[in-house]
Every structure is written in structure tokens, then in C-alpha cells.
mmCIF file of N, CA and C in Angstrom:
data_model
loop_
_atom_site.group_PDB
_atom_site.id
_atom_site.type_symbol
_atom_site.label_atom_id
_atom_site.label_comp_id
_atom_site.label_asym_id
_atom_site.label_seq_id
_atom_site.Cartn_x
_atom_site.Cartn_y
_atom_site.Cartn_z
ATOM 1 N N UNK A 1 -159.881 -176.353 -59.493
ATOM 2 C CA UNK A 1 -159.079 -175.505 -60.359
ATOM 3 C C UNK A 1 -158.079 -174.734 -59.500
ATOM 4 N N UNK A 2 -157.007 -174.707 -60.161
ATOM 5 C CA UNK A 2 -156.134 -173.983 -59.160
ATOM 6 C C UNK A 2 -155.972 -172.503 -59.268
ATOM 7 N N UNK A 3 -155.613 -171.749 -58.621
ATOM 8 C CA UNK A 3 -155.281 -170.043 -58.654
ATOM 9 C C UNK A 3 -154.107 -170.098 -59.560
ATOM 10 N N UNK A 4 -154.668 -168.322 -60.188
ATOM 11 C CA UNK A 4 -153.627 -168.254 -61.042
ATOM 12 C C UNK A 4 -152.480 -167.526 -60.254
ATOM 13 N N UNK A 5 -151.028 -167.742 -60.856
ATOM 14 C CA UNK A 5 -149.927 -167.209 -60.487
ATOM 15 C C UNK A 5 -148.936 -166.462 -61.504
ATOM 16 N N UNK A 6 -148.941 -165.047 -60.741
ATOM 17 C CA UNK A 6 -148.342 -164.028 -61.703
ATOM 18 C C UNK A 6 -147.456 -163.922 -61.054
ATOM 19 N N UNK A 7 -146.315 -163.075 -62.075
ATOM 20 C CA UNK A 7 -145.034 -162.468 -61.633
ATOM 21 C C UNK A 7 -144.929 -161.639 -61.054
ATOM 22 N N UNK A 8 -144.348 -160.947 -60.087
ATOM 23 C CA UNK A 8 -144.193 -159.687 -59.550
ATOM 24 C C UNK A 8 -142.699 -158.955 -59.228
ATOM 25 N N UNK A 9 -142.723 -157.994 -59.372
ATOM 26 C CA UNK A 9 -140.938 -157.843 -59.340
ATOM 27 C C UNK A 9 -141.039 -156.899 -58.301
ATOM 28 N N UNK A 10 -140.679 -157.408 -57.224
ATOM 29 C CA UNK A 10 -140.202 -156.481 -55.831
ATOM 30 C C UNK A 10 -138.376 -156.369 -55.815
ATOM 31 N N UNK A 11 -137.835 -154.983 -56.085
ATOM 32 C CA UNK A 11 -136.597 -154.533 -56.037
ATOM 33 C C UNK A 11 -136.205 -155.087 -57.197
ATOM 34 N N UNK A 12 -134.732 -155.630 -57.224
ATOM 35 C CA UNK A 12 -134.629 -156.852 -58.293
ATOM 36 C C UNK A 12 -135.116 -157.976 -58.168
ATOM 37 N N UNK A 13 -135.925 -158.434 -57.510
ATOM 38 C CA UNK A 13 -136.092 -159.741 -57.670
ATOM 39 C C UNK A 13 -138.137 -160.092 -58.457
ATOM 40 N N UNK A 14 -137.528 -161.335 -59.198
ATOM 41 C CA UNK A 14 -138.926 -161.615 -59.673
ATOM 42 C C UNK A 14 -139.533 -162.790 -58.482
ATOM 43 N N UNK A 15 -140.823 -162.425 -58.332
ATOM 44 C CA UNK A 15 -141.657 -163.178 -57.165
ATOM 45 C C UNK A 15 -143.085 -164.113 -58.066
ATOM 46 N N UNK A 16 -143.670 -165.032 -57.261
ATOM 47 C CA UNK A 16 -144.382 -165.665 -57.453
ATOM 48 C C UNK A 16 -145.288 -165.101 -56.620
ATOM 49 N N UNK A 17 -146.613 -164.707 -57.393
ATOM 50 C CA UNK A 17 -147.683 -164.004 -56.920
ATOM 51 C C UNK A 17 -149.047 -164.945 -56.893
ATOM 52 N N UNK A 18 -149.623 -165.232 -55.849
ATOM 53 C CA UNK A 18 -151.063 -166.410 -56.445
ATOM 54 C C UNK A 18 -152.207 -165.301 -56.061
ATOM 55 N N UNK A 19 -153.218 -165.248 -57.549
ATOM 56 C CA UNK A 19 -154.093 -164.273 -57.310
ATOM 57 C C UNK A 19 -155.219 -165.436 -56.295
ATOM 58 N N UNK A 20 -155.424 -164.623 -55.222
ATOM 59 C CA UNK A 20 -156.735 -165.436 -54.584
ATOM 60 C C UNK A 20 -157.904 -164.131 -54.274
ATOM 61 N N UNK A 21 -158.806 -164.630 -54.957
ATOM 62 C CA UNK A 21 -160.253 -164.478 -54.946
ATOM 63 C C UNK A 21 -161.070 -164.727 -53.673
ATOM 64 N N UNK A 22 -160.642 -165.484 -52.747
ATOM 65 C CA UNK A 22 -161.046 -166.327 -51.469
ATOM 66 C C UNK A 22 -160.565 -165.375 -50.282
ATOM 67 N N UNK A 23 -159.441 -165.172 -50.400
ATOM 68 C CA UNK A 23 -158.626 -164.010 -49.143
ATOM 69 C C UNK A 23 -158.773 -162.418 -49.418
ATOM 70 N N UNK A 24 -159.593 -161.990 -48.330
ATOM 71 C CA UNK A 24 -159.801 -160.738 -47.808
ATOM 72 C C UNK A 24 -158.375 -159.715 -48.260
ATOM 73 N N UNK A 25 -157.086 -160.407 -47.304
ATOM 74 C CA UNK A 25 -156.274 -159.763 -47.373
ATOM 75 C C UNK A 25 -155.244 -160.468 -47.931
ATOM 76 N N UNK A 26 -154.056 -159.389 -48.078
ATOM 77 C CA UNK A 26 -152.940 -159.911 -49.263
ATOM 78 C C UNK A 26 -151.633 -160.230 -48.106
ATOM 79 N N UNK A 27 -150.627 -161.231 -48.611
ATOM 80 C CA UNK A 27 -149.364 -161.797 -47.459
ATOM 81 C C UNK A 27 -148.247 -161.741 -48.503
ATOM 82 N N UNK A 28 -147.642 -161.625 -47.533
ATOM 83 C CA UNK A 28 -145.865 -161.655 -48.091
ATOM 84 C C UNK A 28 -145.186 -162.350 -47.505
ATOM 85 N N UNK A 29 -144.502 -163.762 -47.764
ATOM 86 C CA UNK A 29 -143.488 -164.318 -46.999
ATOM 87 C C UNK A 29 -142.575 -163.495 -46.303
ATOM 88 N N UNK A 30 -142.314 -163.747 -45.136
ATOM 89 C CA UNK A 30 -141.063 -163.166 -44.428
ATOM 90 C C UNK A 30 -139.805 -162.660 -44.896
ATOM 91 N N UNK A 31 -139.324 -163.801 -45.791
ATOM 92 C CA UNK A 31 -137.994 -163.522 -46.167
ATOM 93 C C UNK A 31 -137.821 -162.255 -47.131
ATOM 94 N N UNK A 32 -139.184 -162.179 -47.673
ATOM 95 C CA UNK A 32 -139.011 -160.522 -48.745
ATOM 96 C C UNK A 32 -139.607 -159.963 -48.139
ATOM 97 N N UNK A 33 -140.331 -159.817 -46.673
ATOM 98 C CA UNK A 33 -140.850 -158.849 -46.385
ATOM 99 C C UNK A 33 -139.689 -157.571 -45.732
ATOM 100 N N UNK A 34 -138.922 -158.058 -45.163
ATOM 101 C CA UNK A 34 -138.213 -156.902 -44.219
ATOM 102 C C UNK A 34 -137.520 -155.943 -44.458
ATOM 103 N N UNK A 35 -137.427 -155.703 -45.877
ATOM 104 C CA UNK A 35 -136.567 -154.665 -46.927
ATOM 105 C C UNK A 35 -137.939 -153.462 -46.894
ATOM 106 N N UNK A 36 -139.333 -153.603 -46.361
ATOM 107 C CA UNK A 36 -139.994 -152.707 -46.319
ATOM 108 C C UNK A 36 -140.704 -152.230 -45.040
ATOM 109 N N UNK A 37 -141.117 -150.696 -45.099
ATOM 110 C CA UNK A 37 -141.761 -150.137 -43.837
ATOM 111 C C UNK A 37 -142.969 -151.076 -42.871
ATOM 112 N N UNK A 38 -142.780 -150.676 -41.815
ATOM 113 C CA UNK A 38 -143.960 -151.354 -40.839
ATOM 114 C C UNK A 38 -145.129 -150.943 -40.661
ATOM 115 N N UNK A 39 -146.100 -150.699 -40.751
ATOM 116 C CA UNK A 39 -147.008 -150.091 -39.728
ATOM 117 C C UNK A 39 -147.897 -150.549 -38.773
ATOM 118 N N UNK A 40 -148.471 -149.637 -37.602
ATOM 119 C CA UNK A 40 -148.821 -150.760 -36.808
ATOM 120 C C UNK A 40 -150.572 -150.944 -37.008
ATOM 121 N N UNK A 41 -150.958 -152.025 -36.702
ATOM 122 C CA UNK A 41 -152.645 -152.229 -37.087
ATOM 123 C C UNK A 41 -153.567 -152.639 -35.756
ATOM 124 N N UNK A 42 -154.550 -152.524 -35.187
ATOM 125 C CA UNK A 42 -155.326 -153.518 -34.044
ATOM 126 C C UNK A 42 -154.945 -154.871 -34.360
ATOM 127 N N UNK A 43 -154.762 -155.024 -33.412
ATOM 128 C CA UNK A 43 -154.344 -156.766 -33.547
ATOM 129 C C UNK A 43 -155.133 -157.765 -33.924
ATOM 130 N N UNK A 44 -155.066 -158.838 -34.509
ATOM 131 C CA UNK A 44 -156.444 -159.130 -35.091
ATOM 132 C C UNK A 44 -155.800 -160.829 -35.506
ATOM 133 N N UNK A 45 -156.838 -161.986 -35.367
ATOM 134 C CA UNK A 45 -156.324 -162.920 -35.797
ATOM 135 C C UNK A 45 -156.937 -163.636 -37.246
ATOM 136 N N UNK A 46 -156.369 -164.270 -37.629
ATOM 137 C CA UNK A 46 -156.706 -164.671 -39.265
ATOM 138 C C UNK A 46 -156.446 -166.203 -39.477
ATOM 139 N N UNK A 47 -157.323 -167.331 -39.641
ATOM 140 C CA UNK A 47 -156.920 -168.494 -40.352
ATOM 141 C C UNK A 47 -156.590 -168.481 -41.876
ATOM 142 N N UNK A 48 -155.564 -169.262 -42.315
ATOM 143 C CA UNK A 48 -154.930 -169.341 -43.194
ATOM 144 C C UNK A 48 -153.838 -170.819 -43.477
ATOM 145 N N UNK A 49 -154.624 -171.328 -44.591
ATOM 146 C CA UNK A 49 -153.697 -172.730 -44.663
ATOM 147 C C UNK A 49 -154.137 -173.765 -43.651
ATOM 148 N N UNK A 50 -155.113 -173.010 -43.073
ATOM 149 C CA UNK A 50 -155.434 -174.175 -41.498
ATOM 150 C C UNK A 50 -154.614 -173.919 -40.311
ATOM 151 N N UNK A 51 -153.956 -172.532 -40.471
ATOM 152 C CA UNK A 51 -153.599 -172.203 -38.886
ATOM 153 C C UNK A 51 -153.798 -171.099 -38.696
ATOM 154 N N UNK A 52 -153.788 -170.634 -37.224
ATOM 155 C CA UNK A 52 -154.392 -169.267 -37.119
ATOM 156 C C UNK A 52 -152.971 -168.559 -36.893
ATOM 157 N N UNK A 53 -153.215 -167.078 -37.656
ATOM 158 C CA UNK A 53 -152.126 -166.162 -37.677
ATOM 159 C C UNK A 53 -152.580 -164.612 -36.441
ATOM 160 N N UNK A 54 -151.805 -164.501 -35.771
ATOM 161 C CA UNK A 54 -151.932 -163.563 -34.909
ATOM 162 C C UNK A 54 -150.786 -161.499 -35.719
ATOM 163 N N UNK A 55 -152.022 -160.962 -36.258
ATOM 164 C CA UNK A 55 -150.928 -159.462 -37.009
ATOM 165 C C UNK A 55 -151.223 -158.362 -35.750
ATOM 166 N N UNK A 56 -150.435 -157.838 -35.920
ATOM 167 C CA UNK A 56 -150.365 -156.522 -35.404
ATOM 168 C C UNK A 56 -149.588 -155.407 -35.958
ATOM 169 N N UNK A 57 -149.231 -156.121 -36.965
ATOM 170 C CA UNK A 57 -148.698 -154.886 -37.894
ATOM 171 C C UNK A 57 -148.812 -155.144 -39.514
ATOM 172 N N UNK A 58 -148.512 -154.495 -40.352
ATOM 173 C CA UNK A 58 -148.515 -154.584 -41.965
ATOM 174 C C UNK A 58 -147.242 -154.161 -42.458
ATOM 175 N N UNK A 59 -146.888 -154.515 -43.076
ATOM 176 C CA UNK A 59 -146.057 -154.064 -44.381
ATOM 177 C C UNK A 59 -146.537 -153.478 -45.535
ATOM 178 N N UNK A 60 -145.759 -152.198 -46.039
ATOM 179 C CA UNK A 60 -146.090 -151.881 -47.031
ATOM 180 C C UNK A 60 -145.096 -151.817 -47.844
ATOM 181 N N UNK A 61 -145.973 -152.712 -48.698
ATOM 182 C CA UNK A 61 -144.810 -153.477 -50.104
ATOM 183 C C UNK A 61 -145.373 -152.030 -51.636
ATOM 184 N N UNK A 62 -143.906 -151.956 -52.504
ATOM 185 C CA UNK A 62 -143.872 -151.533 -52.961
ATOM 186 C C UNK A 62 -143.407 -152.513 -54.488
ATOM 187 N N UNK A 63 -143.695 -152.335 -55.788
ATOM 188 C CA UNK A 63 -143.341 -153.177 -56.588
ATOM 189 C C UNK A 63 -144.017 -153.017 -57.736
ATOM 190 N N UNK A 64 -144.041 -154.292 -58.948
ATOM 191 C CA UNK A 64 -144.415 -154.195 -60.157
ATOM 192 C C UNK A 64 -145.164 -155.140 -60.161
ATOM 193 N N UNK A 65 -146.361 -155.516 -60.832
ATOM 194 C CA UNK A 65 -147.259 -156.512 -61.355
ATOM 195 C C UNK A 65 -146.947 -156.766 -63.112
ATOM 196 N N UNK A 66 -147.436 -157.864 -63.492
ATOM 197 C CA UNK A 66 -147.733 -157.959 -65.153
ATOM 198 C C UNK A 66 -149.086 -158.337 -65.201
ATOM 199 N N UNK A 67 -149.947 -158.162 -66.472
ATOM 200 C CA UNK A 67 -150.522 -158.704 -66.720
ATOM 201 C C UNK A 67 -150.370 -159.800 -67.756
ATOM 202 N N UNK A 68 -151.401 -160.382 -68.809
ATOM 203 C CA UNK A 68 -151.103 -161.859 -69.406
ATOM 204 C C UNK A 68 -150.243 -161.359 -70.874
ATOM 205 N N UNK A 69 -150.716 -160.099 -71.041
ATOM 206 C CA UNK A 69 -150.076 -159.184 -72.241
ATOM 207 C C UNK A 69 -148.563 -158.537 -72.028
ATOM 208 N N UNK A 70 -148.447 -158.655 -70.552
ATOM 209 C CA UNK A 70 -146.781 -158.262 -70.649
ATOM 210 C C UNK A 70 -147.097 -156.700 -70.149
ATOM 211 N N UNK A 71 -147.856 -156.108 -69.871
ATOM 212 C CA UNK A 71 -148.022 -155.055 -69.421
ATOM 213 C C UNK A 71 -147.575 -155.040 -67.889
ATOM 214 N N UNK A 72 -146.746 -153.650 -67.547
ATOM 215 C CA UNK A 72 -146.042 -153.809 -65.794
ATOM 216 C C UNK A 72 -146.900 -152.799 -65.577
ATOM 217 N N UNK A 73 -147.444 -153.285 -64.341
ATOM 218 C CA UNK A 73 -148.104 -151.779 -63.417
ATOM 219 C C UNK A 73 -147.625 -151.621 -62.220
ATOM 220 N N UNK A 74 -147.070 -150.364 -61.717
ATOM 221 C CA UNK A 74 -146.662 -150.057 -60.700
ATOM 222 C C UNK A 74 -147.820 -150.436 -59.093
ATOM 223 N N UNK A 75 -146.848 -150.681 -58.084
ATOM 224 C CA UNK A 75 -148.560 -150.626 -56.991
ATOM 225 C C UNK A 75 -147.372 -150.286 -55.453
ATOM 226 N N UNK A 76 -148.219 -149.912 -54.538
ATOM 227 C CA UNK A 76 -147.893 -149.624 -53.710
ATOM 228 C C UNK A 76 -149.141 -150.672 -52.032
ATOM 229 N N UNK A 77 -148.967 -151.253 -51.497
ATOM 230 C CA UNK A 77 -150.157 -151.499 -51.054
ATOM 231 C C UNK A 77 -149.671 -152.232 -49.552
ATOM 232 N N UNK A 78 -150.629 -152.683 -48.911
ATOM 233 C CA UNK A 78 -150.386 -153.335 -47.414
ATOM 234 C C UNK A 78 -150.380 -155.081 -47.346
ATOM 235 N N UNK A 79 -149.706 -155.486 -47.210
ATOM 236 C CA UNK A 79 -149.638 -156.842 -47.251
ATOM 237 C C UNK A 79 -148.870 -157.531 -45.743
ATOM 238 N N UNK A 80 -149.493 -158.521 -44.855
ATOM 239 C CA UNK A 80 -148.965 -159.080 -43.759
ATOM 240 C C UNK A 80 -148.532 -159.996 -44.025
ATOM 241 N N UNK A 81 -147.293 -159.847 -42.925
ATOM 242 C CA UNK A 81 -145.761 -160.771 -43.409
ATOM 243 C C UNK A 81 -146.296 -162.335 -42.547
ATOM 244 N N UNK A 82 -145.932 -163.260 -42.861
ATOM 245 C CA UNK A 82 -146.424 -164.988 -42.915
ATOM 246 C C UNK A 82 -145.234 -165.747 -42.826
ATOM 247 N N UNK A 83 -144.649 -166.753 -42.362
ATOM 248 C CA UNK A 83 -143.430 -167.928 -42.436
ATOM 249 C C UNK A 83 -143.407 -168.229 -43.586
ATOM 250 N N UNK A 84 -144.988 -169.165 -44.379
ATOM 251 C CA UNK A 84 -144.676 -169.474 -45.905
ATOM 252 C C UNK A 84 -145.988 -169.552 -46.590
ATOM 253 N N UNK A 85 -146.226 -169.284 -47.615
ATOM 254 C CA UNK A 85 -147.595 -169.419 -48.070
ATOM 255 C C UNK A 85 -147.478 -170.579 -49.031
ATOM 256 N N UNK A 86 -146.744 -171.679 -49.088
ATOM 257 C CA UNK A 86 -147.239 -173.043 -49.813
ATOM 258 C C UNK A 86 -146.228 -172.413 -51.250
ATOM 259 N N UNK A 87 -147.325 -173.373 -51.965
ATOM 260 C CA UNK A 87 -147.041 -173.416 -53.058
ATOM 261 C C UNK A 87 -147.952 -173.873 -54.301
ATOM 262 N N UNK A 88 -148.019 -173.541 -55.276
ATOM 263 C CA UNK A 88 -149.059 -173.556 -56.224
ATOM 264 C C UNK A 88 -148.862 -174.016 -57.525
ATOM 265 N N UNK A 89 -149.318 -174.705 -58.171
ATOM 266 C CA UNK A 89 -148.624 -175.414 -59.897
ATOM 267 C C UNK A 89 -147.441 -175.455 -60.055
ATOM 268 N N UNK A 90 -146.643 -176.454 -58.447
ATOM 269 C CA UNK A 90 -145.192 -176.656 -58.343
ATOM 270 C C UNK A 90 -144.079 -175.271 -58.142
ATOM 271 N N UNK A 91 -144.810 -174.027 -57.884
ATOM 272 C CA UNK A 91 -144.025 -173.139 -57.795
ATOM 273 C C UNK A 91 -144.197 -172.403 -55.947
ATOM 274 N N UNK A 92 -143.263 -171.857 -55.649
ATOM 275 C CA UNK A 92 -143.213 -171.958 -54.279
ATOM 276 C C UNK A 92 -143.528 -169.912 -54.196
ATOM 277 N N UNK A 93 -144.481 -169.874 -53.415
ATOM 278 C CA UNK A 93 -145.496 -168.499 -53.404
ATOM 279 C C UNK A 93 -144.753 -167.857 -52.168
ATOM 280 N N UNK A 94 -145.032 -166.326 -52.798
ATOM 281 C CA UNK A 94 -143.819 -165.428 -52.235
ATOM 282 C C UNK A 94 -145.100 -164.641 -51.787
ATOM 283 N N UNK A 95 -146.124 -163.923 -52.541
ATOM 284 C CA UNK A 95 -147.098 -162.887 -52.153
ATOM 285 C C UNK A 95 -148.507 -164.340 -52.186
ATOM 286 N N UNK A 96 -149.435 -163.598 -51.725
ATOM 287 C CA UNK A 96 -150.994 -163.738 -51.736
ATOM 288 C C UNK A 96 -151.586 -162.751 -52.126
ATOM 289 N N UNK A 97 -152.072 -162.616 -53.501
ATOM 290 C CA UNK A 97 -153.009 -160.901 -53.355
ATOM 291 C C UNK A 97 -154.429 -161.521 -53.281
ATOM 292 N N UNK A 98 -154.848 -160.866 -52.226
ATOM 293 C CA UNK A 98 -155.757 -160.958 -52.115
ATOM 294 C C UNK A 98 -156.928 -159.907 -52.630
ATOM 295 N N UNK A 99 -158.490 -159.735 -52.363
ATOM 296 C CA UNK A 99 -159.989 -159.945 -53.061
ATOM 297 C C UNK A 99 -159.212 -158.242 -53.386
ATOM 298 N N UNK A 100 -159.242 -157.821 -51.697
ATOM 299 C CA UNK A 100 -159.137 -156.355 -51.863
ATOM 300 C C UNK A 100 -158.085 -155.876 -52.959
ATOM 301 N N UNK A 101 -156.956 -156.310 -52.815
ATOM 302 C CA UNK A 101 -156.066 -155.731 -53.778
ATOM 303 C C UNK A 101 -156.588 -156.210 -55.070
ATOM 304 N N UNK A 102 -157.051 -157.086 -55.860
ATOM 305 C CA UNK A 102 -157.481 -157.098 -56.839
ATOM 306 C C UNK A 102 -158.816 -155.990 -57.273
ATOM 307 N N UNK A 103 -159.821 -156.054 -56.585
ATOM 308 C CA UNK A 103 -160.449 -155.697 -56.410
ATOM 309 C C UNK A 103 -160.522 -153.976 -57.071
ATOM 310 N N UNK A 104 -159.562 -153.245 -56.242
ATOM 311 C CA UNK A 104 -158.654 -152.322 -56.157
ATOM 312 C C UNK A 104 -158.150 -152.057 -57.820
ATOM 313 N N UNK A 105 -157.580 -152.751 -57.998
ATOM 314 C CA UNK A 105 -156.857 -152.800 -59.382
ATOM 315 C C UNK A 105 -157.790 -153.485 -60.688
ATOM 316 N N UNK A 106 -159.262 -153.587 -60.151
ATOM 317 C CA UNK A 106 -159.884 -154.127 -61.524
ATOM 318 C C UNK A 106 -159.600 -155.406 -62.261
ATOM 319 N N UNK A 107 -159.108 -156.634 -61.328
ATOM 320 C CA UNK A 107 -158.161 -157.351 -61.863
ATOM 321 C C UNK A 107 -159.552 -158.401 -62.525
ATOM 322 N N UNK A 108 -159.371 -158.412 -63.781
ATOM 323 C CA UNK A 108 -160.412 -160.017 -64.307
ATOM 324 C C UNK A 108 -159.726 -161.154 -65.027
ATOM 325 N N UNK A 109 -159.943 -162.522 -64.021
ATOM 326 C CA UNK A 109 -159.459 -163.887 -64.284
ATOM 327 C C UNK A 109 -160.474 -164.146 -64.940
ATOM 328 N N UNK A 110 -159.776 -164.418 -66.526
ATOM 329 C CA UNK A 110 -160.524 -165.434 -67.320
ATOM 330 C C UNK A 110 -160.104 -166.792 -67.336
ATOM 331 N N UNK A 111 -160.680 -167.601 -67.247
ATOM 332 C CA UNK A 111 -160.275 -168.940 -66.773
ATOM 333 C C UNK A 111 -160.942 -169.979 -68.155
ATOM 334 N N UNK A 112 -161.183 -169.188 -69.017
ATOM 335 C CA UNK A 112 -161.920 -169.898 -70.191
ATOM 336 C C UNK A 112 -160.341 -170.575 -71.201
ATOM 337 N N UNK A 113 -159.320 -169.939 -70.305
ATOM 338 C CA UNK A 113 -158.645 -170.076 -71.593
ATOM 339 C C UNK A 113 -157.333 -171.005 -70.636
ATOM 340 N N UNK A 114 -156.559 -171.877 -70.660
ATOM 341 C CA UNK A 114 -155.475 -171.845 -70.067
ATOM 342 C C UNK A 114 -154.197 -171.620 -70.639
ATOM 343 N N UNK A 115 -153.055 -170.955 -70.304
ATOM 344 C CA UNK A 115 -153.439 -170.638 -68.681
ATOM 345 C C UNK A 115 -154.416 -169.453 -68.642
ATOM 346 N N UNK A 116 -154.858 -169.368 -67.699
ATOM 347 C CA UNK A 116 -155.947 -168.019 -67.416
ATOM 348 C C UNK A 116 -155.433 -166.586 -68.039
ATOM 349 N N UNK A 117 -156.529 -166.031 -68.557
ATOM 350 C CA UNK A 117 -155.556 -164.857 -68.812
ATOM 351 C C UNK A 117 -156.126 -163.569 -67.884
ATOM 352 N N UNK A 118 -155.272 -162.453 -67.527
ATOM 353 C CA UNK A 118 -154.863 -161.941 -65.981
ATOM 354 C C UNK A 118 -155.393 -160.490 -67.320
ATOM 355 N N UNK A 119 -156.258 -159.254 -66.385
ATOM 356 C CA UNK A 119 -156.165 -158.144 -67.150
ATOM 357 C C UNK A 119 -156.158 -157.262 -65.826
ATOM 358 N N UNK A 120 -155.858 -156.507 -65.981
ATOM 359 C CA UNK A 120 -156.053 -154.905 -64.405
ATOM 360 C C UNK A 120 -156.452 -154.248 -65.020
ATOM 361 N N UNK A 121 -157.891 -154.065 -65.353
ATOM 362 C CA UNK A 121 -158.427 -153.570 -66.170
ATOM 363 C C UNK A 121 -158.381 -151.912 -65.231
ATOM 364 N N UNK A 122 -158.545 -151.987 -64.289
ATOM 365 C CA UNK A 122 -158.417 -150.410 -63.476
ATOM 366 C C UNK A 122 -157.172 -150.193 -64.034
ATOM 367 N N UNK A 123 -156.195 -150.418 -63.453
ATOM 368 C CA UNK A 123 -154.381 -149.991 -63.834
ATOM 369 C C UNK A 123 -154.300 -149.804 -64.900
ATOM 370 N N UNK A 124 -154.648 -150.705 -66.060
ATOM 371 C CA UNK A 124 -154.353 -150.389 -67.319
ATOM 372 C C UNK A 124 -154.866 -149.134 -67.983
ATOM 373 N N UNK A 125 -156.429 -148.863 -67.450
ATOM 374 C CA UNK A 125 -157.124 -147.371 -68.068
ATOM 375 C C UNK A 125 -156.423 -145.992 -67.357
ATOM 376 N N UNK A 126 -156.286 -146.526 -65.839
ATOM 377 C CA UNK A 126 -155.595 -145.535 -64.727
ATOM 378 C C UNK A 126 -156.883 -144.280 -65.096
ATOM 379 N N UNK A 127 -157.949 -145.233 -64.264
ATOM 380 C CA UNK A 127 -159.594 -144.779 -64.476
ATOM 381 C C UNK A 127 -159.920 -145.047 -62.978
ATOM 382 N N UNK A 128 -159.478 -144.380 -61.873
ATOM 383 C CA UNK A 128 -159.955 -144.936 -60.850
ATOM 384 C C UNK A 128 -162.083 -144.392 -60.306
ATOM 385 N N UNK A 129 -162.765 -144.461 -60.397
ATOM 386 C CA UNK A 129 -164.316 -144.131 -59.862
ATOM 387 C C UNK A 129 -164.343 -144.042 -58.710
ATOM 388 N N UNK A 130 -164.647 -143.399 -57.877
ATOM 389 C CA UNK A 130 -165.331 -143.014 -56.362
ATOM 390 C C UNK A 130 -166.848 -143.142 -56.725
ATOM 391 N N UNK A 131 -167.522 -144.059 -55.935
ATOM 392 C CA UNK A 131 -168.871 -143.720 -55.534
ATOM 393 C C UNK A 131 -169.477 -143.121 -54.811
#
């Protein structure tokens, strides 16, 4: 089964987002990454796609999500910049969000239905819990 892919609107532009469930952390192709701040991180290496990626820094991307209802939620979050992340149901992938950022945002893939339908169930209540 393949990952689902949402819209995302960074500045003006609309992006191809693939929610993955599998990745720890979230990526941003290069070419939209550099319109945003750096910060620096321990250096640390990561396989991905079948090659290993060497970060030492993050980006923090700023932007809009939808869900399957058309609902936009604002987000702010850390995502490491990548050459290309593929491509997914013929569409060519701009972000990776990954476990944490979903996670984060309450996000539940129903997959009973196609296409899947996408909820942020955190964002949408704007109910965040501390344990």
C-alpha cells in the first residue's frame, strides 16, 4: 500500500507532502528548503531511500497543512534538507513528515477508504495534553 500524500502550502507555493509512519524524522527537498532558518544539531547519520545521509543542521519550515475535509492548519516545525525524496502515486515529493510530526499533530490515516482519509485530530481540537 502506498503512503498517503497531502498538500502543503509553504509561502505561495503548493507542495507534495507523503505522510510516513516508518520515518522518525521529517525532510524537505533542497530546492524549498533555503527560503528558511538553519539551526545547528549533533551531527548524526540517517539511511534513507537506501543511502546514508550525513545532518548537522535542520531547517525550520514554516507553512500550512490540509486535512481530507479541506481544513488548513498552521505548523511550524524542524525538517532536514535532502537532494530528492522520490516520488509517490506519480507525484514528485517535496516534504516527508514524518512519525514525530504526525504524531505531534494527532494525525489518523484511515486507509479503509480510498483515497485514505487524513484527520489532525490534535490541530483540529487545538487540545494539546502534557503527561
Amino acid at each position: 500500500m502506498s503512503r498517503p500524500v497531502v498538500d502543503v502550502e509553504i509561502g505561495n507555493k503548493r507542495l507534495n507532502a507523503v505522510l510516513d509512519t516508518g520515518s522518525r524524522r521529517s525532510y524537505i527537498r533542497r530546492e524549498h528548503a533555503n527560503e528558511f532558518p538553519k539551526a545547528p544539531v549533533e551531527p548524526f547519520g540517517v539511511m534513507l531511500g537506501g543511502k546514508t545521509f550525513k545532518f548537522k543542521e535542520v531547517r525550520i519550515v514554516t507553512g500550512f497543512v490540509k486535512d481530507t475535509e479541506g481544513r488548513e492548519y498552521r505548523f511550524s516545525e524542524r525538517f532536514f534538507e535532502v537532494e530528492d525524496l522520490g516520488e509517490e502515486n506519480g507525484k514528485r515529493i517535496d516534504l516527508l513528515l514524518g512519525a514525530g510530526i504526525l504524531e505531534d499533530w494527532g494525525t489518523i490515516i484511515d486507509e479503509s477508504v480510498t483515497p485514505p482519509r487524513i484527520d489532525h485530530r490534535i490541530l483540529r481540537k487545538g487540545e494539546l495534553v502534557e503527561l
